[in-house]
CSV table of C-alpha atoms and ligand atoms in Angstrom, one decimal:
chain,number,residue,atom,x,y,z
A,1,MET,CA,-77.8,66.3,50.3
A,2,THR,CA,-81.2,64.4,50.3
A,3,ARG,CA,-83.3,64.0,53.1
A,4,PHE,CA,-82.2,60.2,53.1
A,5,ARG,CA,-78.8,59.2,54.6
A,6,ASN,CA,-76.7,58.3,52.1
A,7,ILE,CA,-73.7,56.5,51.4
A,8,GLU,CA,-71.4,59.6,52.0
A,9,SER,CA,-73.0,60.4,55.4
A,10,LEU,CA,-71.6,57.0,56.8
A,11,GLY,CA,-68.2,58.7,56.6
A,12,PRO,CA,-64.8,56.8,55.9
A,13,LEU,CA,-65.6,53.2,54.8
A,14,GLU,CA,-61.9,52.1,54.6
A,15,GLY,CA,-61.8,48.7,56.2
A,16,THR,CA,-65.3,48.4,57.3
A,17,ARG,CA,-67.7,45.8,56.8
A,18,VAL,CA,-70.9,47.1,54.7
A,19,LEU,CA,-73.9,45.1,54.5
A,20,LEU,CA,-75.7,45.9,51.2
A,21,ARG,CA,-79.1,45.0,50.6
A,22,ALA,CA,-79.6,44.3,46.8
A,23,ASP,CA,-82.6,42.9,44.8
A,24,LEU,CA,-81.2,40.1,42.9
A,25,ASN,CA,-84.6,38.4,42.7
A,26,VAL,CA,-83.8,38.7,38.6
A,27,PRO,CA,-85.7,36.2,36.1
A,28,MET,CA,-83.6,33.2,35.4
A,29,THR,CA,-84.0,29.9,33.3
A,30,VAL,CA,-82.5,26.5,33.6
A,31,ASN,CA,-80.3,25.8,30.4
A,32,GLU,CA,-79.3,22.6,28.8
A,33,ASP,CA,-77.0,21.2,31.3
A,34,GLY,CA,-79.2,22.2,34.3
A,35,GLU,CA,-77.4,25.4,35.0
A,36,ARG,CA,-79.6,28.2,36.1
A,37,ILE,CA,-78.7,31.4,34.3
A,38,VAL,CA,-79.9,34.9,34.6
A,39,THR,CA,-82.2,36.1,31.6
A,40,ASP,CA,-82.4,39.8,32.6
A,41,ASN,CA,-79.7,41.3,34.4
A,42,THR,CA,-81.5,44.9,34.9
A,43,ARG,CA,-81.2,44.5,38.6
A,44,ILE,CA,-77.5,43.4,38.7
A,45,LEU,CA,-76.9,46.4,36.5
A,46,SER,CA,-78.5,48.8,38.9
A,47,VAL,CA,-76.8,47.7,42.1
A,48,ALA,CA,-73.4,47.5,40.4
A,49,PRO,CA,-72.5,51.2,40.9
A,50,THR,CA,-73.1,51.2,44.5
A,51,ILE,CA,-71.2,47.8,45.1
A,52,LYS,CA,-68.4,49.4,43.0
A,53,ALA,CA,-68.2,52.8,45.1
A,54,LEU,CA,-68.2,50.9,48.2
A,55,SER,CA,-65.3,48.7,47.0
A,56,GLU,CA,-63.5,51.6,45.6
A,57,GLN,CA,-63.8,53.3,49.0
A,58,GLY,CA,-62.1,50.1,50.7
A,59,ALA,CA,-65.4,49.0,52.3
A,60,ARG,CA,-65.8,44.9,52.4
A,61,VAL,CA,-69.2,44.6,50.6
A,62,ILE,CA,-71.5,41.8,51.8
A,63,ILE,CA,-74.4,41.3,49.7
A,64,LEU,CA,-77.8,40.3,51.0
A,65,SER,CA,-80.9,39.7,48.9
A,66,HIS,CA,-83.9,37.4,48.6
A,67,PHE,CA,-84.6,34.9,45.7
A,68,GLY,CA,-88.3,33.9,45.1
A,69,ARG,CA,-90.2,32.8,47.8
A,70,PRO,CA,-88.6,30.0,49.5
A,71,GLN,CA,-91.3,30.5,52.8
A,72,GLY,CA,-88.4,29.8,55.2
A,73,VAL,CA,-87.0,26.8,54.0
A,74,ARG,CA,-83.7,26.0,52.4
A,75,ASN,CA,-84.4,25.4,48.8
A,76,PRO,CA,-81.3,24.9,46.3
A,77,GLU,CA,-83.7,25.9,43.4
A,78,LEU,CA,-83.6,29.4,45.1
A,79,SER,CA,-80.1,29.7,46.0
A,80,LEU,CA,-78.4,32.9,45.3
A,81,GLU,CA,-75.1,30.9,44.2
A,82,PRO,CA,-75.5,31.2,40.4
A,83,LEU,CA,-75.5,35.1,41.0
A,84,GLY,CA,-71.8,35.1,42.1
A,85,GLN,CA,-70.6,35.0,38.5
A,86,PRO,CA,-73.0,37.4,36.7
A,87,LEU,CA,-72.2,39.7,39.2
A,88,ALA,CA,-68.5,39.4,39.0
A,89,ASN,CA,-68.5,39.8,35.1
A,90,ILE,CA,-70.5,43.0,35.6
A,91,LEU,CA,-68.4,44.4,38.6
A,92,LYS,CA,-65.3,43.3,36.7
A,93,LEU,CA,-64.4,42.2,40.4
A,94,PRO,CA,-64.0,38.8,42.2
A,95,VAL,CA,-67.3,37.7,44.0
A,96,SER,CA,-66.9,35.0,46.7
A,97,TYR,CA,-70.0,33.3,48.1
A,98,VAL,CA,-70.9,31.7,51.4
A,99,ASP,CA,-74.0,29.4,51.6
A,100,ASP,CA,-75.7,31.2,54.8
A,101,CYS,CA,-76.4,34.8,55.8
A,102,ILE,CA,-76.1,34.3,59.3
A,103,GLY,CA,-74.0,32.7,62.0
A,104,ASP,CA,-70.2,32.3,63.4
A,105,GLU,CA,-68.8,30.9,60.3
A,106,VAL,CA,-70.5,33.9,58.1
A,107,VAL,CA,-69.1,36.7,60.8
A,108,ALA,CA,-65.7,35.2,60.5
A,109,ILE,CA,-65.6,35.1,56.6
A,110,THR,CA,-66.5,38.9,56.8
A,111,GLU,CA,-64.0,39.5,59.5
A,112,ALA,CA,-61.4,37.9,57.2
A,113,MET,CA,-62.2,39.7,54.1
A,114,GLU,CA,-59.5,42.0,52.4
A,115,ASP,CA,-60.6,45.5,52.3
A,116,GLY,CA,-62.5,46.1,48.7
A,117,ALA,CA,-63.7,42.6,48.5
A,118,VAL,CA,-67.3,41.3,47.5
A,119,LEU,CA,-68.9,38.8,49.2
A,120,LEU,CA,-72.2,37.2,48.2
A,121,LEU,CA,-74.7,35.7,51.1
A,122,GLU,CA,-77.1,33.1,50.5
A,123,ASN,CA,-80.8,33.9,49.9
A,124,VAL,CA,-82.3,35.7,53.2
A,125,ARG,CA,-85.6,34.3,52.8
A,126,PHE,CA,-84.1,30.7,53.6
A,127,TYR,CA,-85.2,31.8,57.2
A,128,LYS,CA,-88.8,32.5,58.0
A,129,GLU,CA,-87.8,35.1,60.4
A,130,GLU,CA,-86.9,37.3,57.5
A,131,THR,CA,-90.3,37.9,56.6
A,132,LYS,CA,-91.6,38.3,60.2
A,133,ASN,CA,-88.9,41.1,60.8
A,134,ASP,CA,-87.5,39.0,63.8
A,135,PRO,CA,-85.5,41.4,66.0
A,136,ASP,CA,-83.0,38.2,67.1
A,137,PHE,CA,-82.6,37.5,63.3
A,138,ALA,CA,-82.0,41.1,62.6
A,139,GLU,CA,-79.3,41.3,65.3
A,140,GLN,CA,-77.7,38.1,63.6
A,141,LEU,CA,-77.7,39.8,60.0
A,142,ALA,CA,-76.2,43.0,61.9
A,143,ARG,CA,-73.3,40.8,63.4
A,144,ASN,CA,-72.0,40.6,59.7
A,145,ALA,CA,-71.2,44.3,59.2
A,146,ASP,CA,-70.4,47.7,60.9
A,147,PHE,CA,-72.7,49.6,58.3
A,148,PHE,CA,-75.9,48.8,56.4
A,149,VAL,CA,-76.8,50.0,52.9
A,150,ASN,CA,-80.3,49.5,51.3
A,151,ASP,CA,-80.1,49.7,47.4
A,152,ALA,CA,-83.5,47.7,46.8
A,153,PHE,CA,-86.2,50.2,46.6
A,154,SER,CA,-88.5,47.2,45.0
A,155,CYS,CA,-88.1,45.5,48.5
A,156,CYS,CA,-88.8,48.7,50.8
A,157,HIS,CA,-92.6,48.2,50.9
A,158,ARG,CA,-91.6,45.3,53.1
A,159,ALA,CA,-90.8,45.6,56.7
A,160,HIS,CA,-88.5,42.6,56.6
A,161,ALA,CA,-85.6,42.0,58.8
A,162,SER,CA,-83.4,42.7,55.9
A,163,THR,CA,-84.9,46.0,55.0
A,164,VAL,CA,-86.1,47.6,58.2
A,165,GLY,CA,-84.6,45.3,61.3
A,166,VAL,CA,-81.2,45.6,60.5
A,167,ALA,CA,-81.5,49.0,59.4
A,168,GLU,CA,-82.8,50.0,63.1
A,169,ILE,CA,-79.5,48.3,64.7
A,170,LEU,CA,-76.6,49.3,62.3
A,171,GLN,CA,-76.0,52.8,60.9
A,172,SER,CA,-77.7,52.8,57.6
A,173,ALA,CA,-77.8,54.6,54.4
A,174,ALA,CA,-79.4,54.7,50.9
A,175,GLY,CA,-77.3,53.5,48.4
A,176,LEU,CA,-76.8,55.4,45.1
A,177,ALA,CA,-79.5,53.3,43.0
A,178,LEU,CA,-82.1,54.3,45.8
A,179,GLU,CA,-81.0,57.7,46.6
A,180,LYS,CA,-81.5,58.1,42.7
A,181,GLU,CA,-85.0,56.7,42.8
A,182,LEU,CA,-86.2,58.6,45.8
A,183,ASP,CA,-85.0,61.9,44.5
A,184,ALA,CA,-87.1,61.2,41.3
A,185,LEU,CA,-90.1,60.1,43.0
A,186,GLU,CA,-89.7,63.4,45.2
A,187,LYS,CA,-89.8,65.1,42.1
A,188,ALA,CA,-92.6,63.4,40.6
A,189,LEU,CA,-95.1,63.5,43.5
A,190,GLY,CA,-93.3,65.0,46.6
A,191,SER,CA,-93.0,68.3,45.6
A,192,PRO,CA,-93.2,68.3,41.9
A,193,LYS,CA,-93.5,71.1,39.4
A,194,HIS,CA,-97.4,71.9,38.3
A,195,PRO,CA,-99.3,71.3,36.2
A,196,VAL,CA,-98.8,67.4,36.9
A,197,ALA,CA,-100.7,64.7,34.9
A,198,ALA,CA,-101.0,60.8,36.1
A,199,LEU,CA,-101.3,58.5,33.4
A,200,VAL,CA,-103.1,55.5,35.1
A,201,GLY,CA,-103.8,52.3,32.7
A,202,GLY,CA,-104.1,48.7,32.9
A,203,ALA,CA,-106.3,45.9,33.4
A,204,LYS,CA,-108.3,46.7,36.5
A,205,VAL,CA,-110.0,49.4,38.8
A,206,SER,CA,-109.7,47.0,41.9
A,207,THR,CA,-106.0,46.6,41.9
A,208,LYS,CA,-105.3,50.5,41.6
A,209,LEU,CA,-108.0,51.8,43.7
A,210,ASP,CA,-105.6,53.6,46.3
A,211,VAL,CA,-103.8,54.7,43.7
A,212,LEU,CA,-106.6,56.6,42.1
A,213,THR,CA,-107.9,57.8,45.3
A,214,HIS,CA,-104.6,59.5,46.3
A,215,LEU,CA,-103.7,60.6,42.8
A,216,VAL,CA,-107.2,62.8,42.2
A,217,GLU,CA,-105.9,64.8,45.4
A,218,LYS,CA,-102.3,65.4,44.1
A,219,VAL,CA,-102.7,65.9,40.4
A,220,ASP,CA,-103.8,68.3,38.1
A,221,HIS,CA,-104.7,65.9,35.3
A,222,LEU,CA,-105.5,62.2,35.8
A,223,ILE,CA,-105.6,60.4,32.4
A,224,ILE,CA,-107.3,56.8,32.4
A,225,GLY,CA,-106.7,54.4,29.9
A,226,GLY,CA,-106.5,50.5,29.6
A,227,GLY,CA,-109.0,48.2,30.9
A,228,MET,CA,-109.9,50.1,33.9
A,229,ALA,CA,-111.2,53.2,31.8
A,230,ASN,CA,-114.2,50.6,30.9
A,231,THR,CA,-115.3,50.9,34.4
A,232,PHE,CA,-115.2,54.5,34.5
A,233,LEU,CA,-117.5,54.9,31.0
A,234,ALA,CA,-119.6,52.2,32.4
A,235,ALA,CA,-120.1,54.1,35.5
A,236,GLN,CA,-121.3,56.9,33.5
A,237,GLY,CA,-123.7,54.9,31.6
A,238,ILE,CA,-121.9,54.0,28.3
A,239,ASP,CA,-122.3,50.5,26.8
A,240,VAL,CA,-118.8,48.8,27.1
A,241,GLY,CA,-120.1,45.5,25.2
A,242,SER,CA,-118.2,42.8,26.3
A,243,SER,CA,-115.3,44.7,27.3
A,244,LEU,CA,-113.0,43.7,30.6
A,245,CYS,CA,-115.2,46.2,33.2
A,246,GLU,CA,-116.1,45.9,36.9
A,247,HIS,CA,-119.5,47.0,37.1
A,248,GLU,CA,-119.6,46.4,40.6
A,249,LEU,CA,-117.1,49.5,41.2
A,250,SER,CA,-119.3,51.8,39.5
A,251,GLY,CA,-120.1,53.4,43.0
A,252,THR,CA,-116.4,53.8,43.9
A,253,VAL,CA,-115.5,55.1,40.7
A,254,VAL,CA,-118.4,57.9,40.9
A,255,SER,CA,-117.0,58.6,44.3
A,256,ILE,CA,-113.6,58.8,42.6
A,257,LEU,CA,-115.0,61.4,40.1
A,258,GLU,CA,-116.8,63.5,42.7
A,259,ASN,CA,-113.4,63.8,44.6
A,260,ALA,CA,-111.5,64.9,41.7
A,261,THR,CA,-114.0,67.6,41.0
A,262,LEU,CA,-113.5,68.8,44.8
A,263,ASN,CA,-109.7,68.8,44.3
A,264,ASP,CA,-109.9,70.5,41.2
A,265,CYS,CA,-108.2,67.4,39.2
A,266,LYS,CA,-109.6,67.0,35.5
A,267,ILE,CA,-110.2,63.6,34.5
A,268,HIS,CA,-109.6,62.4,31.2
A,269,LEU,CA,-111.7,59.4,29.8
A,270,PRO,CA,-111.2,58.1,26.2
A,271,THR,CA,-113.6,59.5,23.4
A,272,ASP,CA,-112.7,57.3,21.1
A,273,VAL,CA,-111.7,53.5,21.2
A,274,VAL,CA,-110.1,50.4,19.0
A,275,VAL,CA,-112.7,47.4,19.6
A,276,ALA,CA,-112.4,43.7,18.4
A,277,LYS,CA,-114.6,40.9,18.9
A,278,GLU,CA,-111.6,38.6,20.2
A,279,PHE,CA,-108.4,39.4,21.8
A,280,ALA,CA,-105.7,37.8,19.3
A,281,ALA,CA,-103.0,39.1,17.1
A,282,ASN,CA,-104.4,40.5,13.9
A,283,SER,CA,-108.1,40.1,14.8
A,284,ALA,CA,-110.2,42.5,13.0
A,285,SER,CA,-110.7,45.8,14.8
A,286,ARG,CA,-112.2,49.1,14.1
A,287,THR,CA,-111.9,52.5,15.7
A,288,ILE,CA,-115.1,54.2,17.0
A,289,ASN,CA,-116.6,56.6,19.1
A,290,ILE,CA,-117.1,55.5,22.5
A,291,ASN,CA,-120.9,55.8,22.1
A,292,GLU,CA,-120.9,52.7,19.5
A,293,VAL,CA,-119.2,49.8,21.2
A,294,GLN,CA,-121.8,47.0,20.1
A,295,SER,CA,-122.5,44.0,22.6
A,296,ASP,CA,-120.0,41.4,21.4
A,297,GLU,CA,-117.2,44.1,20.8
A,298,MET,CA,-114.3,44.4,23.4
A,299,ILE,CA,-112.5,47.9,23.8
A,300,LEU,CA,-108.6,47.0,23.4
A,301,ASP,CA,-107.1,50.5,23.3
A,302,VAL,CA,-107.7,53.8,23.4
A,303,GLY,CA,-108.5,55.7,19.9
A,304,PRO,CA,-106.4,58.3,18.1
A,305,ASP,CA,-108.6,61.1,18.7
A,306,THR,CA,-108.2,60.4,22.6
A,307,VAL,CA,-104.3,60.4,22.0
A,308,LYS,CA,-104.2,63.7,20.1
A,309,SER,CA,-106.0,65.3,23.2
A,310,ILE,CA,-104.0,63.7,25.8
A,311,SER,CA,-100.7,64.7,23.7
A,312,ALA,CA,-102.1,68.4,23.7
A,313,ASP,CA,-102.7,68.2,27.4
A,314,LEU,CA,-99.2,66.8,28.1
A,315,GLU,CA,-97.7,69.5,26.1
A,316,GLY,CA,-99.0,72.1,29.2
A,317,CYS,CA,-97.7,70.0,31.9
A,318,LYS,CA,-94.3,69.8,33.7
A,319,THR,CA,-94.7,66.4,35.2
A,320,LEU,CA,-96.0,63.4,34.2
A,321,ILE,CA,-96.2,60.1,36.4
A,322,TRP,CA,-97.0,56.8,34.4
A,323,ASN,CA,-98.2,53.3,35.5
A,324,GLY,CA,-100.3,51.2,33.5
A,325,PRO,CA,-100.5,50.7,29.3
A,326,MET,CA,-103.4,52.6,27.8
A,327,GLY,CA,-104.5,49.3,25.9
A,328,ALA,CA,-103.7,45.6,25.6
A,329,PHE,CA,-100.2,46.6,24.1
A,330,GLU,CA,-98.7,43.0,24.2
A,331,ILE,CA,-101.0,42.4,20.8
A,332,GLU,CA,-101.0,44.6,17.7
A,333,PRO,CA,-102.7,46.8,16.8
A,334,PHE,CA,-103.7,47.3,20.5
A,335,ASP,CA,-100.4,49.1,21.5
A,336,ALA,CA,-100.8,51.8,19.1
A,337,ALA,CA,-102.1,54.5,22.0
A,338,THR,CA,-99.2,53.3,24.6
A,339,VAL,CA,-96.7,53.5,22.0
A,340,ALA,CA,-97.7,57.0,20.8
A,341,LEU,CA,-98.2,58.5,24.3
A,342,ALA,CA,-94.5,57.1,25.1
A,343,VAL,CA,-93.2,58.6,22.4
A,344,LYS,CA,-94.8,61.9,22.9
A,345,ALA,CA,-93.6,61.9,26.6
A,346,ALA,CA,-90.3,61.2,25.8
A,347,GLU,CA,-89.9,63.9,23.0
A,348,LEU,CA,-91.3,66.4,25.5
A,349,THR,CA,-88.7,65.2,28.3
A,350,GLU,CA,-85.8,65.5,25.7
A,351,LYS,CA,-87.2,69.0,25.3
A,352,GLY,CA,-86.7,69.6,28.7
A,353,GLN,CA,-90.5,70.5,28.8
A,354,LEU,CA,-91.6,67.5,31.3
A,355,ILE,CA,-90.4,65.7,33.9
A,356,SER,CA,-91.5,62.0,33.2
A,357,VAL,CA,-91.5,59.3,35.7
A,358,ALA,CA,-92.9,55.6,34.9
A,359,GLY,CA,-92.8,52.5,37.1
A,360,GLY,CA,-94.5,49.1,37.2
A,361,GLY,CA,-93.6,45.5,35.5
A,362,ASP,CA,-96.1,46.2,32.5
A,363,THR,CA,-95.0,49.7,32.0
A,364,VAL,CA,-91.7,49.1,31.7
A,365,ALA,CA,-92.4,46.4,29.4
A,366,ALA,CA,-94.5,48.8,27.4
A,367,LEU,CA,-92.1,51.6,27.2
A,368,ASN,CA,-89.3,49.3,26.2
A,369,HIS,CA,-91.8,48.2,23.8
A,370,ALA,CA,-92.2,51.4,22.5
A,371,GLY,CA,-88.3,52.1,22.6
A,372,VAL,CA,-88.4,55.0,24.8
A,373,ALA,CA,-87.6,53.9,28.4
A,374,ALA,CA,-84.2,55.5,28.2
A,375,LYS,CA,-85.5,58.9,27.3
A,376,PHE,CA,-87.8,59.0,30.3
A,377,SER,CA,-86.4,61.1,33.6
A,378,HIS,CA,-86.9,58.0,35.5
A,379,VAL,CA,-88.4,54.6,35.2
A,380,SER,CA,-88.6,52.6,38.2
A,381,THR,CA,-88.6,48.5,37.8
A,382,ALA,CA,-90.0,48.4,41.2
A,383,GLY,CA,-93.8,47.0,41.2
A,384,GLY,CA,-95.0,46.9,44.6
A,385,ALA,CA,-92.9,49.5,46.2
A,386,PHE,CA,-93.9,51.9,43.2
A,387,LEU,CA,-97.6,51.3,43.3
A,388,GLU,CA,-97.4,51.9,46.9
A,389,TRP,CA,-95.7,54.9,46.5
A,390,MET,CA,-98.2,56.1,44.2
A,391,GLU,CA,-100.6,55.3,46.8
A,392,GLY,CA,-99.0,57.8,49.1
A,393,LYS,CA,-98.2,55.2,51.8
A,394,ASN,CA,-94.9,55.5,53.6
A,395,LEU,CA,-92.5,52.8,52.7
A,396,PRO,CA,-91.3,51.1,55.7
A,397,GLY,CA,-87.7,50.4,54.3
A,398,VAL,CA,-87.4,54.4,53.2
A,399,SER,CA,-89.0,55.6,56.5
A,400,VAL,CA,-86.2,53.7,58.3
A,401,LEU,CA,-83.4,55.5,56.6
A,402,LEU,CA,-85.2,58.8,57.3
A,403,ALA,CA,-85.6,58.0,60.8
A,404,ASP,CA,-82.1,57.1,61.8
A,405,ARG,CA,-81.4,60.5,63.5
A,406,ARG,CA,-77.8,59.2,65.0
A,407,LEU,CA,-75.6,60.7,62.6
A,408,SER,CA,-75.8,64.4,62.0
A,409,LEU,CA,-76.8,65.3,58.6
B,501,AMP,P1,-101.6,46.2,35.0
B,501,AMP,O1,-100.9,45.1,35.3
B,501,AMP,O2,-102.9,46.4,35.8
B,501,AMP,O3,-100.7,47.5,34.7
B,501,AMP,O4,-102.4,45.6,33.8
B,501,AMP,C1,-101.5,45.3,32.4
B,501,AMP,C2,-102.3,44.8,31.6
B,501,AMP,O5,-103.6,45.3,31.2
B,501,AMP,C3,-101.7,44.3,30.5
B,501,AMP,O6,-101.7,43.0,30.3
B,501,AMP,C4,-102.9,44.7,29.3
B,501,AMP,O7,-102.6,43.9,28.3
B,501,AMP,C5,-104.0,44.7,30.1
B,501,AMP,N1,-104.7,45.6,29.6
B,501,AMP,C6,-104.9,47.1,28.9
B,501,AMP,N2,-105.9,47.7,28.3
B,501,AMP,C7,-106.6,46.6,28.5
B,501,AMP,C8,-108.0,46.4,28.0
B,501,AMP,N3,-108.6,47.8,27.4
B,501,AMP,N4,-108.6,45.4,28.1
B,501,AMP,C9,-108.0,44.4,28.6
B,501,AMP,N5,-106.8,44.4,29.2
B,501,AMP,C10,-106.3,45.4,28.8
């Protein structure tokens, strides 16, 4: 049993109504016929096992989700109705839909459902009370069900009515995907096997300051790549030419470096880099030592010597947490370091030497580009929630599942 309440802890579910918080905020496009269609069904696939498990136990499954940012206003372009069919196709079960998420009519429908049936409610953010975690609104949501199950890790960093308010009212539990996610995160940063390496890349230090500050206190190796490495290099007096660089943060990064020394965290910065004068496909690039960047050149990837040295360090590690690409991976050849290190981490994971957990939107795209996402121990598709977890913050949607002490473990 995990530290979090799971579906099993709710007891027999036959004939009960379970309100399931899913994240159906999936990428969609409008086709030639003006229909909204799903372009990436990853999030539907992720919640499907929980829906099936609940339905197979005879629960009536009532799915609650947000879509986009309707700002508390009903907006047909952000309706969840078009998600019903894709859900039904994946579940191989009929999915009915109701055009609201609260009210007497919705309650009556949930009460009349057959055991095992699946109902999709309308976008919870059509009510401004949702994002304010309004207690009356949470009460209204709770009227739809006997139990609450949250399976949307990507929404757990928000204290909304559909993540926290309703969980405080109904007996609540983590769904299968959330439970798996929390177990993986616990293994990576909660009580990991040491040595632990964190690989943090991406564009800017400013967006990941809290991540870096927290990680130096937790991990044995902090490997810094991407645009943010430039700010660290510049703070150490290295000329980074016309690279993306936040010079104004040099004092901040120096204190991160000092804190790392105090905490026995080894910081790894690039020793060689790939530079170009333009950020464009097939622009002329060269691989140079970090001290040779010319004023009109941009650092767009870490170099092969750095990759070799990081790979050797990873051989000695037991756990890896990864967020952010090592270079501007969207354009070749600046994807080379990200791909090489992703392949290395995947190999070590396959050999059973490394627990590898990666997360964040661009990181998932980078691992997919490298073709190794499936070989990592765990890949989180959550953006904000994954970063807040890397910052060491308590996620309110998770804490509420821990705090609910009304059921005995
Ligand atoms: P983030 O969302 O912070 O993880 O940043 C991801 C973005 O960082 C990607 O779009 C990369 O192209 C970009 N990036 C990575 N390395 C560099 C670099 N050296 N210079 C500019 N952008 C970079």
